[in-house]
PDB file of C-alpha atoms in Angstrom:
ATOM      1  CA  HIS A 149      37.676  36.871  23.683  1.00 89.00           C
ATOM      2  CA  VAL A 150      40.743  35.654  25.595  1.00 92.00           C
ATOM      3  CA  GLN A 151      43.712  37.905  25.594  1.00 95.00           C
ATOM      4  CA  LEU A 152      47.118  37.258  27.154  1.00 97.00           C
ATOM      5  CA  VAL A 153      49.597  40.115  27.315  1.00 97.00           C
ATOM      6  CA  GLU A 154      53.199  39.537  28.372  1.00 97.00           C
ATOM      7  CA  SER A 155      55.617  42.177  29.611  1.00 97.00           C
ATOM      8  CA  GLY A 156      58.860  42.456  31.479  1.00 98.00           C
ATOM      9  CA  GLY A 157      61.352  41.122  29.012  1.00 97.00           C
ATOM     10  CA  GLY A 158      64.686  42.861  28.361  1.00 97.00           C
ATOM     11  CA  SER A 159      68.442  42.524  28.075  1.00 98.00           C
ATOM     12  CA  VAL A 160      70.491  41.473  31.141  1.00 98.00           C
ATOM     13  CA  GLN A 161      73.928  40.172  31.852  1.00 98.00           C
ATOM     14  CA  ALA A 162      74.512  36.566  32.864  1.00 98.00           C
ATOM     15  CA  GLY A 163      73.627  36.050  36.489  1.00 97.00           C
ATOM     16  CA  GLY A 164      70.999  38.734  36.348  1.00 97.00           C
ATOM     17  CA  SER A 165      67.278  38.617  37.000  1.00 98.00           C
ATOM     18  CA  LEU A 166      64.021  39.602  35.308  1.00 98.00           C
ATOM     19  CA  ARG A 167      60.324  39.284  36.156  1.00 98.00           C
ATOM     20  CA  LEU A 168      57.912  38.537  33.398  1.00 98.00           C
ATOM     21  CA  SER A 169      54.161  39.244  33.676  1.00 98.00           C
ATOM     22  CA  CYS A 170      51.207  37.824  31.804  1.00 97.00           C
ATOM     23  CA  ALA A 171      47.911  39.627  32.221  1.00 96.00           C
ATOM     24  CA  ALA A 172      44.857  37.590  31.219  1.00 95.00           C
ATOM     25  CA  SER A 173      41.528  38.979  30.154  1.00 92.00           C
ATOM     26  CA  GLY A 174      38.340  37.277  28.952  1.00 89.00           C
ATOM     27  CA  TYR A 175      39.524  34.097  30.674  1.00 87.00           C
ATOM     28  CA  THR A 176      38.141  32.145  33.695  1.00 80.00           C
ATOM     29  CA  TYR A 177      41.444  32.670  35.457  1.00 76.00           C
ATOM     30  CA  ASN A 178      40.724  31.030  38.840  1.00 77.00           C
ATOM     31  CA  ARG A 179      39.823  27.615  37.520  1.00 79.00           C
ATOM     32  CA  ASN A 180      42.358  26.934  34.864  1.00 88.00           C
ATOM     33  CA  CYS A 181      45.950  26.241  33.954  1.00 94.00           C
ATOM     34  CA  MET A 182      48.638  28.510  32.581  1.00 95.00           C
ATOM     35  CA  ALA A 183      52.204  28.142  31.653  1.00 97.00           C
ATOM     36  CA  TRP A 184      55.383  29.887  30.467  1.00 98.00           C
ATOM     37  CA  PHE A 185      57.159  28.668  27.334  1.00 98.00           C
ATOM     38  CA  ARG A 186      60.221  29.825  25.598  1.00 98.00           C
ATOM     39  CA  GLN A 187      61.394  29.666  21.990  1.00 98.00           C
ATOM     40  CA  ALA A 188      64.925  30.345  20.822  1.00 96.00           C
ATOM     41  CA  PRO A 189      65.588  31.025  17.093  1.00 92.00           C
ATOM     42  CA  GLY A 190      65.507  27.799  15.148  1.00 94.00           C
ATOM     43  CA  LYS A 191      64.304  25.728  18.079  1.00 95.00           C
ATOM     44  CA  ASP A 192      61.029  24.296  19.226  1.00 95.00           C
ATOM     45  CA  ARG A 193      58.849  26.057  21.762  1.00 96.00           C
ATOM     46  CA  LYS A 194      59.276  24.362  25.134  1.00 95.00           C
ATOM     47  CA  GLY A 195      57.626  24.699  28.486  1.00 97.00           C
ATOM     48  CA  ASP A 196      59.514  26.138  31.445  1.00 97.00           C
ATOM     49  CA  ALA A 197      56.851  26.181  34.162  1.00 98.00           C
ATOM     50  CA  ARG A 198      53.146  25.822  34.659  1.00 97.00           C
ATOM     51  CA  ILE A 199      50.679  26.736  37.405  1.00 96.00           C
ATOM     52  CA  ALA A 200      47.200  25.489  38.218  1.00 93.00           C
ATOM     53  CA  THR A 201      45.489  28.799  38.777  1.00 91.00           C
ATOM     54  CA  GLY A 202      42.991  27.484  41.316  1.00 90.00           C
ATOM     55  CA  SER A 203      45.281  25.494  43.616  1.00 90.00           C
ATOM     56  CA  GLY A 204      48.558  27.264  42.845  1.00 92.00           C
ATOM     57  CA  ASN A 205      50.239  23.886  42.213  1.00 94.00           C
ATOM     58  CA  THR A 206      53.356  24.331  40.101  1.00 96.00           C
ATOM     59  CA  TYR A 207      55.655  22.282  37.882  1.00 96.00           C
ATOM     60  CA  TYR A 208      59.015  23.228  36.417  1.00 97.00           C
ATOM     61  CA  ALA A 209      61.290  21.948  33.650  1.00 96.00           C
ATOM     62  CA  ASP A 210      64.495  20.493  35.035  1.00 96.00           C
ATOM     63  CA  SER A 211      66.524  23.160  33.268  1.00 94.00           C
ATOM     64  CA  VAL A 212      64.943  25.980  35.220  1.00 96.00           C
ATOM     65  CA  LYS A 213      64.338  24.416  38.642  1.00 97.00           C
ATOM     66  CA  GLY A 214      65.868  26.469  41.369  1.00 96.00           C
ATOM     67  CA  ARG A 215      66.330  29.491  39.081  1.00 98.00           C
ATOM     68  CA  PHE A 216      62.829  30.351  37.863  1.00 98.00           C
ATOM     69  CA  THR A 217      59.672  30.804  39.951  1.00 98.00           C
ATOM     70  CA  ILE A 218      56.181  30.894  38.637  1.00 98.00           C
ATOM     71  CA  SER A 219      53.557  32.706  40.628  1.00 97.00           C
ATOM     72  CA  GLN A 220      50.259  34.510  40.286  1.00 96.00           C
ATOM     73  CA  ASP A 221      48.003  37.215  41.554  1.00 95.00           C
ATOM     74  CA  ASN A 222      44.493  35.884  41.173  1.00 92.00           C
ATOM     75  CA  ALA A 223      42.945  39.249  42.047  1.00 93.00           C
ATOM     76  CA  LYS A 224      44.755  40.728  39.038  1.00 94.00           C
ATOM     77  CA  ASN A 225      44.333  37.746  36.749  1.00 93.00           C
ATOM     78  CA  THR A 226      48.051  37.915  36.292  1.00 96.00           C
ATOM     79  CA  MET A 227      50.778  35.238  36.146  1.00 97.00           C
ATOM     80  CA  TYR A 228      54.457  35.921  36.726  1.00 98.00           C
ATOM     81  CA  LEU A 229      57.766  34.270  36.037  1.00 98.00           C
ATOM     82  CA  GLN A 230      60.700  35.379  38.090  1.00 98.00           C
ATOM     83  CA  LEU A 231      63.937  34.580  36.276  1.00 98.00           C
ATOM     84  CA  ALA A 232      67.155  34.467  38.277  1.00 98.00           C
ATOM     85  CA  SER A 233      70.722  33.320  37.716  1.00 97.00           C
ATOM     86  CA  LEU A 234      70.160  33.899  34.020  1.00 98.00           C
ATOM     87  CA  LYS A 235      72.412  32.246  31.502  1.00 97.00           C
ATOM     88  CA  PRO A 236      73.062  33.072  27.868  1.00 97.00           C
ATOM     89  CA  GLU A 237      71.220  29.916  26.845  1.00 96.00           C
ATOM     90  CA  ASP A 238      68.090  31.419  28.448  1.00 97.00           C
ATOM     91  CA  THR A 239      67.928  33.877  25.591  1.00 97.00           C
ATOM     92  CA  ALA A 240      64.597  33.381  23.866  1.00 98.00           C
ATOM     93  CA  MET A 241      61.175  34.758  23.248  1.00 98.00           C
ATOM     94  CA  TYR A 242      59.045  33.928  26.271  1.00 98.00           C
ATOM     95  CA  TYR A 243      55.350  33.217  25.805  1.00 98.00           C
ATOM     96  CA  CYS A 244      52.526  32.874  28.215  1.00 97.00           C
ATOM     97  CA  ALA A 245      49.962  30.162  27.475  1.00 97.00           C
ATOM     98  CA  ALA A 246      46.606  29.120  28.835  1.00 95.00           C
ATOM     99  CA  VAL A 247      44.614  25.957  28.418  1.00 93.00           C
ATOM    100  CA  SER A 248      41.119  26.026  26.868  1.00 87.00           C
ATOM    101  CA  ARG A 249      39.834  22.963  28.706  1.00 82.00           C
ATOM    102  CA  GLY A 250      39.835  24.134  32.339  1.00 82.00           C
ATOM    103  CA  TYR A 251      42.502  21.880  33.837  1.00 86.00           C
ATOM    104  CA  CYS A 252      46.175  21.137  33.664  1.00 89.00           C
ATOM    105  CA  ILE A 253      47.285  18.157  31.562  1.00 86.00           C
ATOM    106  CA  THR A 254      50.073  15.733  32.450  1.00 87.00           C
ATOM    107  CA  ALA A 255      52.114  16.691  29.434  1.00 91.00           C
ATOM    108  CA  TRP A 256      52.104  20.300  30.502  1.00 93.00           C
ATOM    109  CA  ALA A 257      55.245  21.200  28.592  1.00 91.00           C
ATOM    110  CA  ASP A 258      53.714  20.232  25.250  1.00 92.00           C
ATOM    111  CA  ARG A 259      52.579  23.378  23.430  1.00 93.00           C
ATOM    112  CA  ARG A 260      49.712  21.433  21.830  1.00 92.00           C
ATOM    113  CA  GLY A 261      47.956  21.391  25.166  1.00 91.00           C
ATOM    114  CA  TYR A 262      47.319  25.172  25.103  1.00 94.00           C
ATOM    115  CA  GLY A 263      44.650  26.995  23.234  1.00 93.00           C
ATOM    116  CA  TYR A 264      45.618  30.552  23.998  1.00 95.00           C
ATOM    117  CA  TRP A 265      48.930  32.328  23.574  1.00 97.00           C
ATOM    118  CA  GLY A 266      50.359  35.755  24.204  1.00 97.00           C
ATOM    119  CA  GLN A 267      52.504  37.652  21.721  1.00 97.00           C
ATOM    120  CA  GLY A 268      55.730  36.978  23.555  1.00 97.00           C
ATOM    121  CA  THR A 269      58.323  39.070  25.295  1.00 98.00           C
ATOM    122  CA  GLN A 270      62.051  38.859  24.419  1.00 98.00           C
ATOM    123  CA  VAL A 271      64.710  37.966  27.002  1.00 98.00           C
ATOM    124  CA  THR A 272      68.343  38.416  25.979  1.00 98.00           C
ATOM    125  CA  VAL A 273      71.165  37.323  28.291  1.00 98.00           C
ATOM    126  CA  SER A 274      74.755  38.236  27.401  1.00 97.00           C
TER     127      SER A 274
END
């Protein structure tokens, strides 16, 4: 079965950086679509960035453009999110997500487009 495991969260001061990782198993990694979402307490889960795992094509939410970078290591079936210039409003649980249909959808930031989710990793910015 598909398993997504996030790591790399933690507590940092404003302006700091973190790198999140998402290791995928049981998933056809090289011909699919994955994304990073965040969810702050009491708020909806929203997409920050997505990557087409075959082409490497990426999209970002406006709020993170220029600060976050999504990348991958196909040999390791692992996706990353480099977070830089962190702000207190970036504090949230960060989730990795993967589609179950084999391609990226236009509404990539809609959580309903993803069939697989990791357990989340907490990022706290003070």
